[in-house]
Amino acid sequence: MKNIEELVEFAIQFVATKTGFSLNYIQKVILRESLLKDKKTYAQIAEENNYSESYIKFTVAPKLWQLLSHAMGEKVNKTNLQALLEQQFINLNNIQNTETTTAISGVSLTVECYVLESPEGQVPLASGLYIERSTIEQICYQEILQPRAFLRIFAPRKMGKTSLIARILDYGISHNYHTVRLSLHCAGTQVFASSDRFLRWFCTNVTQQLGVASRLNDYWDEDMGALMNSTIYFQGYILKEISNPIVLALDGIDQLFEYPELAGDFFVLLRSWYEETKDTSVWQKLRVVMAHSVEVYIPLPTHRSPFNVGLAIELPIFNQEQAQDLAQRHQLQLTASELEQLMKLTGGFPYLIRLALYQTARLKILLQTLLQDATRNTGIYQQHLQYQLWNFQHHPQLADAFQQVLTAPIQLEMEVAFKLKSLGLVHLVDSQATVSCELYQEYFRHYFFICEQHYF
C-alpha cells in the first residue's frame, strides 16, 4: 500500500461492498487511528471528537470491528487490522489485473476483469471503475505542481468531486508533497458556531494531518482576531516547519454557505493567502484545492473573493462513450437502445449510471428490465429519490420552484436555482432552469400530482 489514507479508503469501500453498510464519520476516525503507528486510545478519540468514552468504547468500536470481521471472514482487531487489509487489497488487486483470454472465431481477445463495487461514496484509488473525464485529471495534476496553485472544483452532488480530490492528493504524494484533506461535511455543527471556533478546528486538523506538534495556543492571541491568528500560525509555524509543498484539499465548502458571516471570513482569509503567494516565498508551498456543489451566492467583494482566482474546474456529466466504457467494466454489453435509454433516464449523471450498472451486474438481469420501474418508489433509485424528496419536505421553497420547472423552463431566484442545481435536479442555461433528467421528471411529476389529488 502507498499510505495509510489509501488503506483507509480501501477498507471503507471493502466494508460497503461486502456488508452493504457505510461507515460513519466516527467509525472512520477509529479505523484510521487504529492503522497509525502511534495509536490513540478510545478516550483520546472520544475527547477530540466530542463523544463520550463509553459510547466510543461500547457502541461505536464494537460495531466497527464486527463489520470488518464480517467483511473479511475472520476476527479483526487493532493488532491484525493492517495485515488483513493489506492482504485483502493484494488479493483484489490481483483479481483486477487478471486477464482472461477468450477465443472467438479463432481470434484471441483480451478481456480485463474488474471487481464489482458499490457505487456509494468515493471511488477507491485502487478501483478499476474510475472513469477519467478527458483531460481534466491531467490538468489538475499539473496545476498543483505550480507554486501558486488554487484549484476550484464544482459540480452537483455525486458527480465525483471527492474521487477526483483523492487522485489529486495521491498525485501530490507521488511527488513527495504533504497532503491535508478536510471534509466540512464531517465537521459537527458546533464547529460553525463562530469564526474563532471554526478556524481553531481548521488549524488543529491541518496540524494533526501533517504530523507536526500542535502549537496553536502559542500563536493564538485573542486580541489579534481569528483571521490574523490563523495567518500567523500558518506563516510563522506550519509552512516553516515543513520543507515540501502542502496540497490542502477542502471538500464540501458549500457547508459554509449556511453561515454567511463565517463563510465571508473564511473565504476572505483564503483569498488573502492566495495573494501572499505572489510575494512571500514561504506561502508558495501552499497549494489549495476546493470542492463545492452549490454555486456561490454569498455576496463577496471581487477583490476579496477566492472564487475568481486560480483555475476553475466544472465536472461534466458522462457522455455515451464513458457510460459504455463503464458498462463494459461491469462486464455488461449494452445495445444502442439500452444505452440511449440509460442516458435519457439518468441525464448522464455518474452516480445514477453506476447504480444502474451495479444492480444489473449484481442481480444478473437485463438493464432494460431493471429500468422498467426505475421511476417508482420500488425501483433501484428508491433511496436516492427519497433523499431528494426529504430535501423538498424540509425546504418547501425548493419544492415549489421545482414544481414550476416541471411544467416548463423558467427563470428562478438565484439562490433557489443554485441549490436545485447542486442537488442535480436542474440544468441552468441562460438563467433558465430545466429538469436535468427523465428520472426526476417522471418521479416528481407523479409525486406532485398525487399530492394535489390528496389536497383536493
GROMACS .gro file of C-alpha atoms in nm:
model
  456
    1MET     CA    1   0.000   0.000   0.000
    2LYS     CA    2   0.119   0.353  -0.070
    3ASN     CA    3  -0.002   0.512   0.254
    4ILE     CA    4  -0.243   0.484   0.544
    5GLU     CA    5  -0.503   0.706   0.377
    6GLU     CA    6  -0.524   0.472   0.078
    7LEU     CA    7  -0.563   0.177   0.312
    8VAL     CA    8  -0.843   0.357   0.498
    9GLU     CA    9  -1.028   0.432   0.173
   10PHE     CA   10  -0.988   0.070   0.064
   11ALA     CA   11  -1.127  -0.054   0.396
   12ILE     CA   12  -1.429   0.178   0.375
   13GLN     CA   13  -1.515   0.060   0.024
   14PHE     CA   14  -1.444  -0.305   0.109
   15VAL     CA   15  -1.686  -0.298   0.403
   16ALA     CA   16  -1.953  -0.125   0.194
   17THR     CA   17  -1.917  -0.382  -0.085
   18LYS     CA   18  -1.912  -0.689   0.140
   19THR     CA   19  -2.173  -0.587   0.400
   20GLY     CA   20  -2.383  -0.317   0.237
   21PHE     CA   21  -2.310  -0.081   0.529
   22SER     CA   22  -2.128   0.253   0.504
   23LEU     CA   23  -1.901   0.355   0.790
   24ASN     CA   24  -1.999   0.679   0.962
   25TYR     CA   25  -1.762   0.961   1.047
   26ILE     CA   26  -1.654   0.846   1.392
   27GLN     CA   27  -1.607   0.485   1.273
   28LYS     CA   28  -1.377   0.616   1.001
   29VAL     CA   29  -1.181   0.810   1.265
   30ILE     CA   30  -1.135   0.495   1.476
   31LEU     CA   31  -1.037   0.297   1.165
   32ARG     CA   32  -0.771   0.550   1.069
   33GLU     CA   33  -0.631   0.584   1.421
   34SER     CA   34  -0.611   0.205   1.452
   35LEU     CA   35  -0.382   0.193   1.148
   36LEU     CA   36  -0.138   0.457   1.268
   37LYS     CA   37   0.188   0.359   1.432
   38ASP     CA   38   0.112   0.568   1.740
   39LYS     CA   39  -0.241   0.454   1.811
   40LYS     CA   40  -0.473   0.673   2.018
   41THR     CA   41  -0.689   0.533   2.294
   42TYR     CA   42  -1.066   0.534   2.276
   43ALA     CA   43  -1.060   0.800   2.547
   44GLN     CA   44  -0.842   1.028   2.334
   45ILE     CA   45  -1.057   0.973   2.024
   46ALA     CA   46  -1.371   1.047   2.225
   47GLU     CA   47  -1.231   1.368   2.372
   48GLU     CA   48  -1.101   1.501   2.039
   49ASN     CA   49  -1.429   1.436   1.860
   50ASN     CA   50  -1.670   1.541   2.136
   51TYR     CA   51  -1.809   1.195   2.216
   52SER     CA   52  -1.830   1.014   2.547
   53GLU     CA   53  -1.566   0.747   2.605
   54SER     CA   54  -1.830   0.485   2.688
   55TYR     CA   55  -2.015   0.549   2.360
   56ILE     CA   56  -1.695   0.501   2.160
   57LYS     CA   57  -1.578   0.201   2.359
   58PHE     CA   58  -1.902   0.006   2.395
   59THR     CA   59  -2.110   0.111   2.092
   60VAL     CA   60  -1.912   0.256   1.800
   61ALA     CA   61  -1.592   0.048   1.817
   62PRO     CA   62  -1.758  -0.295   1.862
   63LYS     CA   63  -1.985  -0.229   1.564
   64LEU     CA   64  -1.680  -0.130   1.355
   65TRP     CA   65  -1.487  -0.447   1.443
   66GLN     CA   66  -1.799  -0.655   1.378
   67LEU     CA   67  -1.839  -0.506   1.029
   68LEU     CA   68  -1.471  -0.554   0.948
   69SER     CA   69  -1.478  -0.913   1.073
   70HIS     CA   70  -1.790  -0.986   0.869
   71ALA     CA   71  -1.635  -0.835   0.556
   72MET     CA   72  -1.307  -1.027   0.587
   73GLY     CA   73  -1.447  -1.354   0.713
   74GLU     CA   74  -1.229  -1.367   1.024
   75LYS     CA   75  -1.186  -1.195   1.358
   76VAL     CA   76  -1.040  -0.845   1.319
   77ASN     CA   77  -0.883  -0.633   1.592
   78LYS     CA   78  -0.634  -0.347   1.624
   79THR     CA   79  -0.340  -0.585   1.617
   80ASN     CA   80  -0.415  -0.767   1.291
   81LEU     CA   81  -0.617  -0.496   1.111
   82GLN     CA   82  -0.340  -0.363   0.887
   83ALA     CA   83  -0.207  -0.703   0.786
   84LEU     CA   84  -0.554  -0.834   0.697
   85LEU     CA   85  -0.645  -0.523   0.498
   86GLU     CA   86  -0.320  -0.531   0.303
   87GLN     CA   87  -0.376  -0.900   0.220
   88GLN     CA   88  -0.732  -0.828   0.101
   89PHE     CA   89  -0.601  -0.540  -0.110
   90ILE     CA   90  -0.338  -0.764  -0.272
   91ASN     CA   91  -0.596  -1.037  -0.338
   92LEU     CA   92  -0.845  -0.799  -0.501
   93ASN     CA   93  -0.575  -0.618  -0.695
   94ASN     CA   94  -0.458  -0.949  -0.837
   95ILE     CA   95  -0.815  -1.025  -0.948
   96GLN     CA   96  -0.849  -0.681  -1.106
   97ASN     CA   97  -0.529  -0.725  -1.300
   98THR     CA   98  -0.608  -1.078  -1.413
   99GLU     CA   99  -0.668  -1.102  -1.784
  100THR     CA  100  -0.875  -1.378  -1.929
  101THR     CA  101  -0.831  -1.479  -2.289
  102THR     CA  102  -1.143  -1.571  -2.479
  103ALA     CA  103  -1.130  -1.730  -2.821
  104ILE     CA  104  -1.400  -1.605  -3.058
  105SER     CA  105  -1.397  -1.719  -3.420
  106GLY     CA  106  -1.033  -1.810  -3.387
  107VAL     CA  107  -0.940  -1.458  -3.265
  108SER     CA  108  -0.788  -1.420  -2.920
  109LEU     CA  109  -0.949  -1.131  -2.729
  110THR     CA  110  -0.816  -0.997  -2.402
  111VAL     CA  111  -1.086  -0.902  -2.150
  112GLU     CA  112  -0.984  -0.723  -1.832
  113CYS     CA  113  -1.177  -0.828  -1.522
  114TYR     CA  114  -1.291  -0.568  -1.270
  115VAL     CA  115  -1.414  -0.613  -0.915
  116LEU     CA  116  -1.782  -0.525  -0.875
  117GLU     CA  117  -1.804  -0.233  -0.633
  118SER     CA  118  -2.088  -0.045  -0.469
  119PRO     CA  119  -2.142   0.298  -0.628
  120GLU     CA  120  -2.179   0.463  -0.288
  121GLY     CA  121  -1.912   0.707  -0.173
  122GLN     CA  122  -1.572   0.777  -0.320
  123VAL     CA  123  -1.436   0.553  -0.595
  124PRO     CA  124  -1.129   0.397  -0.427
  125LEU     CA  125  -0.785   0.476  -0.567
  126ALA     CA  126  -0.730   0.110  -0.642
  127SER     CA  127  -1.061   0.077  -0.828
  128GLY     CA  128  -1.080  -0.016  -1.194
  129LEU     CA  129  -1.419   0.155  -1.220
  130TYR     CA  130  -1.297   0.514  -1.211
  131ILE     CA  131  -1.373   0.685  -1.542
  132GLU     CA  132  -1.147   0.975  -1.632
  133ARG     CA  133  -1.305   1.280  -1.792
  134SER     CA  134  -1.093   1.360  -2.094
  135THR     CA  135  -0.803   1.579  -1.980
  136ILE     CA  136  -0.946   1.708  -1.650
  137GLU     CA  137  -0.738   1.481  -1.426
  138GLN     CA  138  -0.413   1.566  -1.605
  139ILE     CA  139  -0.490   1.938  -1.589
  140CYS     CA  140  -0.546   1.913  -1.213
  141TYR     CA  141  -0.229   1.709  -1.161
  142GLN     CA  142  -0.015   1.961  -1.344
  143GLU     CA  143  -0.182   2.255  -1.171
  144ILE     CA  144  -0.088   2.150  -0.818
  145LEU     CA  145   0.278   2.139  -0.920
  146GLN     CA  146   0.265   2.515  -0.969
  147PRO     CA  147   0.376   2.737  -0.676
  148ARG     CA  148   0.053   2.943  -0.672
  149ALA     CA  149  -0.190   2.660  -0.740
  150PHE     CA  150  -0.552   2.730  -0.643
  151LEU     CA  151  -0.800   2.476  -0.784
  152ARG     CA  152  -1.177   2.521  -0.761
  153ILE     CA  153  -1.377   2.207  -0.844
  154PHE     CA  154  -1.754   2.235  -0.859
  155ALA     CA  155  -2.039   2.009  -0.969
  156PRO     CA  156  -2.369   1.880  -0.828
  157ARG     CA  157  -2.368   1.610  -0.559
  158LYS     CA  158  -2.244   1.262  -0.651
  159MET     CA  159  -2.059   1.379  -0.961
  160GLY     CA  160  -1.716   1.258  -0.850
  161LYS     CA  161  -1.560   1.561  -0.678
  162THR     CA  162  -1.434   1.361  -0.379
  163SER     CA  163  -1.298   1.084  -0.602
  164LEU     CA  164  -1.108   1.341  -0.808
  165ILE     CA  165  -0.968   1.505  -0.494
  166ALA     CA  166  -0.838   1.167  -0.375
  167ARG     CA  167  -0.648   1.126  -0.701
  168ILE     CA  168  -0.508   1.478  -0.690
  169LEU     CA  169  -0.378   1.415  -0.339
  170ASP     CA  170  -0.234   1.079  -0.443
  171TYR     CA  171  -0.053   1.253  -0.729
  172GLY     CA  172   0.083   1.505  -0.479
  173ILE     CA  173   0.206   1.223  -0.256
  174SER     CA  174   0.386   1.071  -0.555
  175HIS     CA  175   0.582   1.399  -0.576
  176ASN     CA  176   0.664   1.389  -0.203
  177TYR     CA  177   0.415   1.663  -0.123
  178HIS     CA  178   0.243   1.681   0.212
  179THR     CA  179  -0.134   1.640   0.183
  180VAL     CA  180  -0.423   1.752   0.402
  181ARG     CA  181  -0.782   1.658   0.332
  182LEU     CA  182  -1.064   1.827   0.520
  183SER     CA  183  -1.427   1.747   0.455
  184LEU     CA  184  -1.656   2.008   0.603
  185HIS     CA  185  -1.936   1.753   0.585
  186CYS     CA  186  -1.761   1.579   0.878
  187ALA     CA  187  -1.749   1.888   1.099
  188GLY     CA  188  -2.005   1.898   1.380
  189THR     CA  189  -2.247   2.191   1.393
  190GLN     CA  190  -2.068   2.330   1.699
  191VAL     CA  191  -1.761   2.387   1.482
  192PHE     CA  192  -1.954   2.650   1.283
  193ALA     CA  193  -2.054   2.846   1.595
  194SER     CA  194  -1.804   3.125   1.526
  195SER     CA  195  -1.505   3.213   1.311
  196ASP     CA  196  -1.276   3.161   1.608
  197ARG     CA  197  -1.411   2.812   1.678
  198PHE     CA  198  -1.403   2.711   1.312
  199LEU     CA  199  -1.052   2.838   1.243
  200ARG     CA  200  -0.913   2.670   1.552
  201TRP     CA  201  -1.072   2.345   1.431
  202PHE     CA  202  -0.928   2.409   1.086
  203CYS     CA  203  -0.573   2.479   1.210
  204THR     CA  204  -0.581   2.184   1.452
  205ASN     CA  205  -0.685   1.942   1.177
  206VAL     CA  206  -0.415   2.066   0.942
  207THR     CA  207  -0.153   2.031   1.215
  208GLN     CA  208  -0.255   1.675   1.301
  209GLN     CA  209  -0.268   1.556   0.942
  210LEU     CA  210   0.077   1.698   0.875
  211GLY     CA  211   0.208   1.510   1.177
  212VAL     CA  212   0.368   1.814   1.341
  213ALA     CA  213   0.331   1.912   1.704
  214SER     CA  214   0.040   2.142   1.778
  215ARG     CA  215   0.147   2.489   1.891
  216LEU     CA  216  -0.184   2.660   1.830
  217ASN     CA  217  -0.212   2.809   2.176
  218ASP     CA  218   0.134   2.962   2.141
  219TYR     CA  219   0.022   3.156   1.833
  220TRP     CA  220  -0.340   3.232   1.924
  221ASP     CA  221  -0.388   3.579   2.067
  222GLU     CA  222  -0.749   3.682   2.133
  223ASP     CA  223  -0.662   4.047   2.070
  224MET     CA  224  -0.542   3.968   1.717
  225GLY     CA  225  -0.862   3.806   1.588
  226ALA     CA  226  -0.911   3.459   1.438
  227LEU     CA  227  -0.817   3.552   1.080
  228MET     CA  228  -0.485   3.707   1.174
  229ASN     CA  229  -0.412   3.427   1.422
  230SER     CA  230  -0.463   3.166   1.151
  231THR     CA  231  -0.240   3.352   0.909
  232ILE     CA  232   0.039   3.392   1.164
  233TYR     CA  233   0.010   3.025   1.263
  234PHE     CA  234   0.044   2.908   0.902
  235GLN     CA  235   0.317   3.151   0.803
  236GLY     CA  236   0.513   3.152   1.126
  237TYR     CA  237   0.488   2.784   1.212
  238ILE     CA  238   0.328   2.531   0.975
  239LEU     CA  239   0.481   2.647   0.646
  240LYS     CA  240   0.823   2.690   0.808
  241GLU     CA  241   0.807   2.355   0.984
  242ILE     CA  242   0.780   2.156   0.661
  243SER     CA  243   1.017   2.153   0.367
  244ASN     CA  244   0.796   2.030   0.081
  245PRO     CA  245   0.474   2.183  -0.057
  246ILE     CA  246   0.134   2.113   0.101
  247VAL     CA  247  -0.174   2.025  -0.101
  248LEU     CA  248  -0.465   2.143   0.113
  249ALA     CA  249  -0.794   1.992  -0.011
  250LEU     CA  250  -1.119   2.138   0.121
  251ASP     CA  251  -1.420   1.926   0.033
  252GLY     CA  252  -1.781   2.036   0.083
  253ILE     CA  253  -1.711   2.403   0.143
  254ASP     CA  254  -2.071   2.482   0.049
  255GLN     CA  255  -2.149   2.376   0.408
  256LEU     CA  256  -2.029   2.724   0.499
  257PHE     CA  257  -2.289   2.896   0.283
  258GLU     CA  258  -2.544   2.834   0.560
  259TYR     CA  259  -2.328   3.051   0.789
  260PRO     CA  260  -2.279   3.373   0.588
  261GLU     CA  261  -2.063   3.562   0.840
  262LEU     CA  262  -1.832   3.267   0.899
  263ALA     CA  263  -1.818   3.195   0.526
  264GLY     CA  264  -1.729   3.555   0.450
  265ASP     CA  265  -1.441   3.548   0.700
  266PHE     CA  266  -1.302   3.216   0.579
  267PHE     CA  267  -1.324   3.294   0.209
  268VAL     CA  268  -1.160   3.632   0.260
  269LEU     CA  269  -0.884   3.451   0.452
  270LEU     CA  270  -0.825   3.206   0.164
  271ARG     CA  271  -0.810   3.494  -0.083
  272SER     CA  272  -0.557   3.678   0.134
  273TRP     CA  273  -0.338   3.364   0.146
  274TYR     CA  274  -0.357   3.338  -0.231
  275GLU     CA  275  -0.237   3.699  -0.258
  276GLU     CA  276   0.051   3.622  -0.021
  277THR     CA  277   0.183   3.365  -0.270
  278LYS     CA  278   0.272   3.648  -0.508
  279ASP     CA  279   0.548   3.793  -0.293
  280THR     CA  280   0.614   3.567   0.006
  281SER     CA  281   0.811   3.255  -0.083
  282VAL     CA  282   0.702   3.053   0.221
  283TRP     CA  283   0.336   3.081   0.110
  284GLN     CA  284   0.422   2.933  -0.229
  285LYS     CA  285   0.443   2.595  -0.057
  286LEU     CA  286   0.064   2.603  -0.012
  287ARG     CA  287  -0.146   2.455  -0.294
  288VAL     CA  288  -0.523   2.479  -0.236
  289VAL     CA  289  -0.796   2.256  -0.382
  290MET     CA  290  -1.158   2.348  -0.306
  291ALA     CA  291  -1.469   2.147  -0.398
  292HIS     CA  292  -1.832   2.250  -0.366
  293SER     CA  293  -2.175   2.161  -0.502
  294VAL     CA  294  -2.354   2.492  -0.469
  295GLU     CA  295  -2.253   2.783  -0.687
  296VAL     CA  296  -2.156   3.083  -0.480
  297TYR     CA  297  -2.446   3.310  -0.392
  298ILE     CA  298  -2.289   3.483  -0.092
  299PRO     CA  299  -2.201   3.842  -0.188
  300LEU     CA  300  -1.827   3.899  -0.162
  301PRO     CA  301  -1.628   4.196  -0.295
  302THR     CA  302  -1.446   4.092  -0.612
  303HIS     CA  303  -1.103   4.170  -0.467
  304ARG     CA  304  -1.175   3.962  -0.154
  305SER     CA  305  -1.331   3.653  -0.311
  306PRO     CA  306  -1.141   3.325  -0.369
  307PHE     CA  307  -1.394   3.226  -0.635
  308ASN     CA  308  -1.248   3.440  -0.912
  309VAL     CA  309  -0.883   3.337  -0.884
  310GLY     CA  310  -0.692   3.023  -0.972
  311LEU     CA  311  -0.827   2.751  -1.200
  312ALA     CA  312  -1.197   2.659  -1.206
  313ILE     CA  313  -1.293   2.302  -1.299
  314GLU     CA  314  -1.659   2.214  -1.354
  315LEU     CA  315  -1.708   1.839  -1.374
  316PRO     CA  316  -1.922   1.740  -1.673
  317ILE     CA  317  -2.176   1.460  -1.690
  318PHE     CA  318  -2.078   1.135  -1.862
  319ASN     CA  319  -2.119   1.109  -2.237
  320GLN     CA  320  -2.232   0.789  -2.413
  321GLU     CA  321  -1.878   0.666  -2.469
  322GLN     CA  322  -1.793   0.697  -2.100
  323ALA     CA  323  -2.118   0.525  -1.998
  324GLN     CA  324  -2.047   0.241  -2.242
  325ASP     CA  325  -1.691   0.211  -2.108
  326LEU     CA  326  -1.825   0.185  -1.753
  327ALA     CA  327  -2.078  -0.077  -1.861
  328GLN     CA  328  -1.803  -0.289  -2.015
  329ARG     CA  329  -1.602  -0.266  -1.693
  330HIS     CA  330  -1.910  -0.414  -1.523
  331GLN     CA  331  -1.891  -0.697  -1.780
  332LEU     CA  332  -2.208  -0.570  -1.949
  333GLN     CA  333  -2.264  -0.532  -2.320
  334LEU     CA  334  -2.535  -0.271  -2.374
  335THR     CA  335  -2.722  -0.240  -2.700
  336ALA     CA  336  -2.752   0.103  -2.860
  337SER     CA  337  -3.115   0.113  -2.746
  338GLU     CA  338  -3.026   0.027  -2.384
  339LEU     CA  339  -2.750   0.285  -2.378
  340GLU     CA  340  -2.982   0.552  -2.513
  341GLN     CA  341  -3.249   0.462  -2.256
  342LEU     CA  342  -2.992   0.475  -1.973
  343MET     CA  343  -2.860   0.817  -2.080
  344LYS     CA  344  -3.210   0.961  -2.120
  345LEU     CA  345  -3.320   0.835  -1.778
  346THR     CA  346  -3.008   0.946  -1.587
  347GLY     CA  347  -2.909   1.255  -1.785
  348GLY     CA  348  -2.551   1.126  -1.778
  349PHE     CA  349  -2.510   1.169  -1.401
  350PRO     CA  350  -2.225   0.935  -1.296
  351TYR     CA  351  -2.385   0.806  -0.975
  352LEU     CA  352  -2.718   0.726  -1.141
  353ILE     CA  353  -2.540   0.541  -1.421
  354ARG     CA  354  -2.315   0.349  -1.182
  355LEU     CA  355  -2.607   0.242  -0.963
  356ALA     CA  356  -2.798   0.106  -1.264
  357LEU     CA  357  -2.495  -0.085  -1.393
  358TYR     CA  358  -2.402  -0.214  -1.047
  359GLN     CA  359  -2.750  -0.353  -0.983
  360THR     CA  360  -2.771  -0.501  -1.333
  361ALA     CA  361  -2.440  -0.684  -1.286
  362ARG     CA  362  -2.516  -0.785  -0.926
  363LEU     CA  363  -2.865  -0.916  -0.995
  364LYS     CA  364  -2.765  -1.059  -1.336
  365ILE     CA  365  -3.072  -0.928  -1.517
  366LEU     CA  366  -3.123  -0.718  -1.828
  367LEU     CA  367  -3.075  -0.344  -1.786
  368GLN     CA  368  -3.399  -0.284  -1.974
  369THR     CA  369  -3.587  -0.497  -1.721
  370LEU     CA  370  -3.423  -0.318  -1.428
  371LEU     CA  371  -3.519   0.025  -1.560
  372GLN     CA  372  -3.887  -0.057  -1.608
  373ASP     CA  373  -3.982   0.061  -1.258
  374ALA     CA  374  -3.682   0.291  -1.202
  375THR     CA  375  -3.903   0.599  -1.157
  376ARG     CA  376  -4.119   0.433  -0.891
  377ASN     CA  377  -4.072   0.402  -0.516
  378THR     CA  378  -3.998   0.033  -0.559
  379GLY     CA  379  -3.718   0.082  -0.812
  380ILE     CA  380  -3.340   0.086  -0.781
  381TYR     CA  381  -3.335   0.461  -0.718
  382GLN     CA  382  -3.572   0.438  -0.422
  383GLN     CA  383  -3.328   0.560  -0.156
  384HIS     CA  384  -3.185   0.832  -0.378
  385LEU     CA  385  -3.530   0.964  -0.469
  386GLN     CA  386  -3.633   0.956  -0.104
  387TYR     CA  387  -3.331   1.172  -0.023
  388GLN     CA  388  -3.434   1.426  -0.287
  389LEU     CA  389  -3.789   1.416  -0.151
  390TRP     CA  390  -3.655   1.477   0.200
  391ASN     CA  391  -3.489   1.795   0.072
  392PHE     CA  392  -3.820   1.915  -0.068
  393GLN     CA  393  -4.007   1.837   0.253
  394HIS     CA  394  -3.753   2.030   0.460
  395HIS     CA  395  -3.717   2.315   0.210
  396PRO     CA  396  -4.064   2.392   0.070
  397GLN     CA  397  -3.933   2.681  -0.140
  398LEU     CA  398  -3.724   2.431  -0.338
  399ALA     CA  399  -4.027   2.207  -0.389
  400ASP     CA  400  -4.238   2.499  -0.510
  401ALA     CA  401  -3.967   2.611  -0.752
  402PHE     CA  402  -3.904   2.263  -0.889
  403GLN     CA  403  -4.276   2.206  -0.941
  404GLN     CA  404  -4.273   2.512  -1.168
  405VAL     CA  405  -3.971   2.380  -1.358
  406LEU     CA  406  -4.154   2.051  -1.420
  407THR     CA  407  -4.414   2.245  -1.616
  408ALA     CA  408  -4.178   2.449  -1.833
  409PRO     CA  409  -3.828   2.604  -1.829
  410ILE     CA  410  -3.834   2.905  -1.601
  411GLN     CA  411  -3.602   3.167  -1.453
  412LEU     CA  412  -3.572   3.117  -1.077
  413GLU     CA  413  -3.441   3.326  -0.789
  414MET     CA  414  -3.064   3.282  -0.788
  415GLU     CA  415  -3.017   3.107  -0.453
  416VAL     CA  416  -3.302   2.862  -0.519
  417ALA     CA  417  -3.173   2.787  -0.869
  418PHE     CA  418  -2.822   2.718  -0.741
  419LYS     CA  419  -2.949   2.487  -0.465
  420LEU     CA  420  -3.159   2.286  -0.710
  421LYS     CA  421  -2.859   2.259  -0.940
  422SER     CA  422  -2.638   2.142  -0.653
  423LEU     CA  423  -2.883   1.856  -0.594
  424GLY     CA  424  -2.857   1.764  -0.962
  425LEU     CA  425  -3.226   1.834  -1.018
  426VAL     CA  426  -3.194   2.108  -1.280
  427HIS     CA  427  -2.967   2.237  -1.553
  428LEU     CA  428  -2.920   2.613  -1.580
  429VAL     CA  429  -2.880   2.754  -1.931
  430ASP     CA  430  -2.902   3.131  -1.989
  431SER     CA  431  -3.067   3.170  -1.645
  432GLN     CA  432  -3.337   2.919  -1.745
  433ALA     CA  433  -3.386   2.612  -1.525
  434THR     CA  434  -3.483   2.283  -1.688
  435VAL     CA  435  -3.528   1.937  -1.535
  436SER     CA  436  -3.196   1.754  -1.555
  437CYS     CA  437  -3.317   1.406  -1.646
  438GLU     CA  438  -3.618   1.183  -1.709
  439LEU     CA  439  -3.584   1.012  -1.369
  440TYR     CA  440  -3.668   1.330  -1.180
  441GLN     CA  441  -3.921   1.444  -1.443
  442GLU     CA  442  -4.129   1.128  -1.414
  443TYR     CA  443  -4.095   1.061  -1.042
  444PHE     CA  444  -4.174   1.412  -0.919
  445ARG     CA  445  -4.443   1.479  -1.176
  446HIS     CA  446  -4.624   1.175  -1.036
  447TYR     CA  447  -4.545   1.276  -0.676
  448PHE     CA  448  -4.681   1.630  -0.709
  449PHE     CA  449  -4.987   1.501  -0.897
  450ILE     CA  450  -5.070   1.265  -0.608
  451CYS     CA  451  -5.016   1.548  -0.358
  452GLU     CA  452  -5.260   1.770  -0.545
  453GLN     CA  453  -5.519   1.491  -0.563
  454HIS     CA  454  -5.499   1.442  -0.186
  455TYR     CA  455  -5.521   1.815  -0.129
  456PHE     CA  456  -5.844   1.845  -0.325
   0.00000   0.00000   0.00000
